[in-house]
C-alpha positions as a Markdown table, in Angstrom:
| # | Residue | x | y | z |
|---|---|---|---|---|
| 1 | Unk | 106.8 | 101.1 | 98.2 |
| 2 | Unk | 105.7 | 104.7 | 98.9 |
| 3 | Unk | 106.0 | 106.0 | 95.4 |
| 4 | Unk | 107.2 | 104.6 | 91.9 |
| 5 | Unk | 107.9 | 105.4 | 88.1 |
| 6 | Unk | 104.4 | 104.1 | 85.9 |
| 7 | Unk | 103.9 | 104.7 | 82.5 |
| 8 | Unk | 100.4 | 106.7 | 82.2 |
| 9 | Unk | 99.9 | 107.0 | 78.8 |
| 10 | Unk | 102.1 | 104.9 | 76.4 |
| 11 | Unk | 104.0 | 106.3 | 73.2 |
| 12 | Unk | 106.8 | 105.6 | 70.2 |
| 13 | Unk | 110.3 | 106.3 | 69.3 |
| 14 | Unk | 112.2 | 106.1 | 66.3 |
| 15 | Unk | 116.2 | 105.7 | 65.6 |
| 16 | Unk | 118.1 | 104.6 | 62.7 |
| 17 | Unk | 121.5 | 103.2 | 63.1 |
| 18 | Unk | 123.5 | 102.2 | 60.0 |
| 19 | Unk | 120.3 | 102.1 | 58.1 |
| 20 | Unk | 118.9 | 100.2 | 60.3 |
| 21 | Unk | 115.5 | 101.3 | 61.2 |
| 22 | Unk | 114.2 | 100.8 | 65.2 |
| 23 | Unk | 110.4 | 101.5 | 65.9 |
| 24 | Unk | 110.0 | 101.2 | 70.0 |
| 25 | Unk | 106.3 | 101.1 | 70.9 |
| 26 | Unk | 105.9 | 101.2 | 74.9 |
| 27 | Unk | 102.9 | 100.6 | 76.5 |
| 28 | Unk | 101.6 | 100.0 | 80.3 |
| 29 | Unk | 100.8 | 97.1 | 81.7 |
| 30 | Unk | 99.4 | 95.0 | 84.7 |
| 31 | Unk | 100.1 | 91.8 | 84.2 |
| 32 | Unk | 102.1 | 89.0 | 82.2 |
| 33 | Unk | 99.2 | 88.0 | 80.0 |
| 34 | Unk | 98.8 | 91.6 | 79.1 |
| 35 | Unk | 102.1 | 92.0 | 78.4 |
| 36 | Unk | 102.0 | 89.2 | 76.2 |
| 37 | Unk | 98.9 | 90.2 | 74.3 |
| 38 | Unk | 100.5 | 93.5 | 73.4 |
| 39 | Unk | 104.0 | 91.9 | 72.4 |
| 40 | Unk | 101.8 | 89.8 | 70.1 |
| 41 | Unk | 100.1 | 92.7 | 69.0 |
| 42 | Unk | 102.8 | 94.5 | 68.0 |
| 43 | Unk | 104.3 | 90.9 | 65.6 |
| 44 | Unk | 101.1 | 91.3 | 64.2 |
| 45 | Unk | 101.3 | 94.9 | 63.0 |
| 46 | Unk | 105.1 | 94.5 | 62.1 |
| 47 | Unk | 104.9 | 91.0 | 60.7 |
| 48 | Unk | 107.2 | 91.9 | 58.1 |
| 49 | Unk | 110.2 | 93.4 | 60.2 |
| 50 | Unk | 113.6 | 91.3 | 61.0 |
| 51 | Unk | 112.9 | 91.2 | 64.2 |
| 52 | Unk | 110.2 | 92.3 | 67.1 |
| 53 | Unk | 112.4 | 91.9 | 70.3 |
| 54 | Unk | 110.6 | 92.2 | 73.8 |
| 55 | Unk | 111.2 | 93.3 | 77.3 |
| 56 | Unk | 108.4 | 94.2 | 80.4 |
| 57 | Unk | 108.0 | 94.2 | 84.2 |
| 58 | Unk | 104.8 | 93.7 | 86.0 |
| 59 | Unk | 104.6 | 94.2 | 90.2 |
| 60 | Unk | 105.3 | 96.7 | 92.7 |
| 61 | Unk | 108.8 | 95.6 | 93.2 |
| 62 | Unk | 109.5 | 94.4 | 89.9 |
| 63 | Unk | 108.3 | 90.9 | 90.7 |
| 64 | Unk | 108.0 | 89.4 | 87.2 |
| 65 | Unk | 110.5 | 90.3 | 84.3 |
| 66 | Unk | 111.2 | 89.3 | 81.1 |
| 67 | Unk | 112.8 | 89.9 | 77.9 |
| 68 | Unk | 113.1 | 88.4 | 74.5 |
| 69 | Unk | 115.7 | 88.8 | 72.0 |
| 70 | Unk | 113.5 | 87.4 | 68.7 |
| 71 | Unk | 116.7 | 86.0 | 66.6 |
| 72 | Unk | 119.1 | 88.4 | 67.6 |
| 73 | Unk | 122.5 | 87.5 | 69.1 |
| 74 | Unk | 121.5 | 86.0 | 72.6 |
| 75 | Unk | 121.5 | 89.5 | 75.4 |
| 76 | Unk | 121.9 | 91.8 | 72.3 |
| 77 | Unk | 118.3 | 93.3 | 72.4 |
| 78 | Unk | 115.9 | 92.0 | 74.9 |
| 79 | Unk | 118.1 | 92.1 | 78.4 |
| 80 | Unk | 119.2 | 95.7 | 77.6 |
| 81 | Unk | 115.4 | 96.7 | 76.9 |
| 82 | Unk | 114.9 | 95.4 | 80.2 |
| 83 | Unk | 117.9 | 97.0 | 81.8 |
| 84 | Unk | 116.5 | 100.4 | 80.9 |
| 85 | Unk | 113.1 | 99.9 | 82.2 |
| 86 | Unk | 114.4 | 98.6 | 85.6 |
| 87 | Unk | 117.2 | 102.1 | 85.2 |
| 88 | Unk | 114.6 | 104.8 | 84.8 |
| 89 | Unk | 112.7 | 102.8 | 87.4 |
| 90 | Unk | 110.0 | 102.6 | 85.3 |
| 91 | Unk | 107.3 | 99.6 | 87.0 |
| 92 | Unk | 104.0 | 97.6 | 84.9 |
| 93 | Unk | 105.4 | 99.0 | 81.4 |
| 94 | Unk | 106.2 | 96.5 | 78.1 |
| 95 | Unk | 108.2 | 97.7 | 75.5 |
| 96 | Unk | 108.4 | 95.8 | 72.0 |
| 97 | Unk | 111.4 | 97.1 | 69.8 |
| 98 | Unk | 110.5 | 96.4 | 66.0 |
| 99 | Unk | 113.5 | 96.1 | 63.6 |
| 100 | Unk | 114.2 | 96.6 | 60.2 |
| 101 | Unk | 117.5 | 95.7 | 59.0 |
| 102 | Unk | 119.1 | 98.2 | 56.9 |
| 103 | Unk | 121.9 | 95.9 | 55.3 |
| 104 | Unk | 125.2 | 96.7 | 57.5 |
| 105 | Unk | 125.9 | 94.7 | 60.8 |
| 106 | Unk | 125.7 | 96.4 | 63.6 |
| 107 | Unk | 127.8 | 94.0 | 65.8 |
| 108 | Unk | 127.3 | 93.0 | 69.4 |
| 109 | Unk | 127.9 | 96.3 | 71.2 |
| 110 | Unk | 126.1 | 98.2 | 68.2 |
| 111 | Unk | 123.2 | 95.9 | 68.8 |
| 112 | Unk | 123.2 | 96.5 | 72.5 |
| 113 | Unk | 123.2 | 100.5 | 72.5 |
| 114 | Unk | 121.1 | 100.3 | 69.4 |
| 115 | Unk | 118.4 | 98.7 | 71.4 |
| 116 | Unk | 118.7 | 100.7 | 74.4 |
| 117 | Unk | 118.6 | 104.1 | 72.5 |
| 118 | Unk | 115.3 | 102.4 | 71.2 |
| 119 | Unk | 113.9 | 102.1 | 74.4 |
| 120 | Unk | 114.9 | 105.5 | 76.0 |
| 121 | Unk | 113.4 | 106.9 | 72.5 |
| 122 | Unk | 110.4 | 105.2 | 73.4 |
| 123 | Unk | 109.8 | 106.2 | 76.6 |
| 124 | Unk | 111.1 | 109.5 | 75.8 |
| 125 | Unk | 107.3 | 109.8 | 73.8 |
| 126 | Unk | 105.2 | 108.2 | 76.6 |
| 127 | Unk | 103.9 | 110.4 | 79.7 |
| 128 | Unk | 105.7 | 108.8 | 82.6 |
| 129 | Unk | 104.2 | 109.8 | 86.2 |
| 130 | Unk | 104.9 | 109.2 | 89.9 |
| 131 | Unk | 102.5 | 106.9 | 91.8 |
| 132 | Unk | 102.5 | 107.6 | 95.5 |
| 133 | Unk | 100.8 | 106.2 | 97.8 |
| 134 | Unk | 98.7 | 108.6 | 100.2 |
| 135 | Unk | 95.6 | 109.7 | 101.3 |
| 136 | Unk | 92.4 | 111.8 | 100.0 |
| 137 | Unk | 91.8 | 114.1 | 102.8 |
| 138 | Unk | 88.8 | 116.4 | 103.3 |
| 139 | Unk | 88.6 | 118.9 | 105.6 |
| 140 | Unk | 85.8 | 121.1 | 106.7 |
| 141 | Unk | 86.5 | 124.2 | 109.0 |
| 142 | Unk | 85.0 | 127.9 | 109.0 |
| 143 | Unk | 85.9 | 131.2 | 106.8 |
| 144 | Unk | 88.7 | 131.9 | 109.5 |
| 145 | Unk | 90.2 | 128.5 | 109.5 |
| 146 | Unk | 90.2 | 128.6 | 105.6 |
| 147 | Unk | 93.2 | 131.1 | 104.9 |
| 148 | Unk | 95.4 | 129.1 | 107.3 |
| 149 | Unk | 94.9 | 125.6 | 105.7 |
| 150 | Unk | 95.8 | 127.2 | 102.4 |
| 151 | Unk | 98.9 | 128.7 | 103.7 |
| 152 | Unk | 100.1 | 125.5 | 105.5 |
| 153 | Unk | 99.2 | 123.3 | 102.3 |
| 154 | Unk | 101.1 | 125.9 | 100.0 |
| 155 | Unk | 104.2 | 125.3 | 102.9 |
| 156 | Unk | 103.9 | 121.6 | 102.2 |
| 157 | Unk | 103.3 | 121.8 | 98.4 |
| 158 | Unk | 100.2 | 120.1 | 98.5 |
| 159 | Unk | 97.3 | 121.4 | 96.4 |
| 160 | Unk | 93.8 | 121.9 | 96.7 |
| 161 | Unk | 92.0 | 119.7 | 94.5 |
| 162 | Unk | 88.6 | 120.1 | 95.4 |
| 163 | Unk | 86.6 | 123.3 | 97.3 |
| 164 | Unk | 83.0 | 123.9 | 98.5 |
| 165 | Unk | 81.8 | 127.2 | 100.2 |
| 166 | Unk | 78.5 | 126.8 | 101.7 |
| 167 | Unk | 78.1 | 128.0 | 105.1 |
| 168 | Unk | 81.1 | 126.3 | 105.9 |
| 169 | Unk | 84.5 | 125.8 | 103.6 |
| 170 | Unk | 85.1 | 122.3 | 102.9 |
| 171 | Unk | 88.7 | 121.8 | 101.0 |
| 172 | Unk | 90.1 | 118.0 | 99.2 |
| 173 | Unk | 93.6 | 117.6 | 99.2 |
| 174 | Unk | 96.4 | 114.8 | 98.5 |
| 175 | Unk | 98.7 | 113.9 | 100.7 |
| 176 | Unk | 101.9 | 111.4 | 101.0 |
| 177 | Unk | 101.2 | 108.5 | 103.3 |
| 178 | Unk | 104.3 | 109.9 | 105.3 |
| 179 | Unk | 103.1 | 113.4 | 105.8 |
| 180 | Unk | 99.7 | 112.8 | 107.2 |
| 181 | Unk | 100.4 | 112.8 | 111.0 |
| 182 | Unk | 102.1 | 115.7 | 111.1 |
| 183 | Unk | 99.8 | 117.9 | 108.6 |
| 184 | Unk | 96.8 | 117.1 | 110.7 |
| 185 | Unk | 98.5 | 118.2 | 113.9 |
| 186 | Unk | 99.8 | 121.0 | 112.0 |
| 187 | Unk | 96.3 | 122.3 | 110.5 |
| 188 | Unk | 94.5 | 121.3 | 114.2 |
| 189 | Unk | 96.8 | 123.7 | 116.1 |
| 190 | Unk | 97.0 | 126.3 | 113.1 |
| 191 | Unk | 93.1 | 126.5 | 113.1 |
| 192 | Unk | 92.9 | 125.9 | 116.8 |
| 193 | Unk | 91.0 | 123.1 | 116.6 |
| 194 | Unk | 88.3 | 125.1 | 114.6 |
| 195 | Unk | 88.8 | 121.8 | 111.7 |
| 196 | Unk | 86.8 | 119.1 | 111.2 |
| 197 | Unk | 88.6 | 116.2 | 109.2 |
| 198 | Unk | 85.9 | 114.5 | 107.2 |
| 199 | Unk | 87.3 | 111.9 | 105.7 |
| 200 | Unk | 91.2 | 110.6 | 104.7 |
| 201 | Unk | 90.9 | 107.7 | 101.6 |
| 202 | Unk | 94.0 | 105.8 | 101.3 |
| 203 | Unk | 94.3 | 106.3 | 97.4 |
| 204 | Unk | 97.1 | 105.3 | 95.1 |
| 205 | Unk | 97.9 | 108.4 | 92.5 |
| 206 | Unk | 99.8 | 111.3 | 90.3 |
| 207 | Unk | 99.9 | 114.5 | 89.1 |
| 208 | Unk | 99.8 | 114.8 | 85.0 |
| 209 | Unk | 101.1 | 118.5 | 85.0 |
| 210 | Unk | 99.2 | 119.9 | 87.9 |
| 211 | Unk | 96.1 | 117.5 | 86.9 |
| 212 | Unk | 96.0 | 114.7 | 89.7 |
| 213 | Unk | 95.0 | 111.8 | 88.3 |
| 214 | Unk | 93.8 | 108.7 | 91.2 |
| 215 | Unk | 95.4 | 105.2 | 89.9 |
């Protein structure tokens, strides 16, 4: 896959439905024995709730999934958890939905939106980025060549995100796997051939905010 939902940094969410109080914790993960760990985590912190229902997936495409319902009416809690994960396209996330029962039923269809609301809450507190895939490419090229390569990396939306000026200019940007053919050709005839590419790093990453971030 070129690019795909993560969660970067993990968070909570909080709804009450007929007094019924659901704590989503979400939290990223890499594989099905961290997933686990976390679940159990979070029955250890919450040992007292009703229930501490369970959903996560783990793979570039989603390869291992799994939910748990802990005691609630089988595909009340755990399935929809996992249905909104694999909806916001969210990938190598767990989410653990702690319950405490407030004394009214919620029925079937209560528990089912109850539990989804959970999870949107939940992710709703995490930072959530875009991994592409692409490449680190430096480029070195002289005080003419310099004003162009900006202006055709503004074009593109690409950013600088690294700069030297010695007696050369040497600029670091990222770029999608897709785009790098034709930005090379692009910056080769713009500068006339006056740029040297140093280096392209194929590099999985993000941008938090205008922050990239390499994954």
């Amino acid at each position: 896959m070129k690019e795909y939902k993560i969660v970067y940094r993990g968070g909570e969410g909080e709804i009450v439905e007929k007094k019924s109080r659901f704590i989503a914790t979400v939290r990223p993960v890499e594989s099905e024995e961290e997933a686990s760990s976390f679940i159990a985590e979070m029955k250890k912190k919450y040992w007292n709730a009703t229930h501490n229902c369970s959903a996560f997936v783990v793979g570039e495409h989603n390869e291992i999934q799994r939910s748990n319902d802990d005691g609630e009416p089988s595909g009340t809690a755990g399935h929809p958890m996992l249905d909104v994960l694999l909806g916001e396209g969210i990938h190598n996330a767990a989410v653990v939905v702690t319950r405490y029962f407030g004394g009214t039923l919620l029925g079937t269809g209560g528990l089912v939106r109850a539990y989804s609301k959970s999870v949107q809450a939940g992710l709703a507190g995490c930072t959530v980025l875009v991994k592409k895939k692409g490449f680190l490419l430096r480029m070195e090229t002289d005080y003419t060549g310099i004003g162009k390569i900006q202006y055709i990396l503004g074009q593109r939306g690409l950013l600088i995100t690294g700069s030297e000026y010695t007696d050369k200019v040497t600029v670091e940007t990222l770029v999608p796997e897709a785009e790098l053919s034709s930005l090379k050709e692009e910056i080769t005839e713009g500068t006339s051939g006056r740029t040297l590419f140093a280096e392209e790093k194929e590099v999985f990453y993000a941008f938090d905010g205008k922050e990239p971030v390499m994954l």
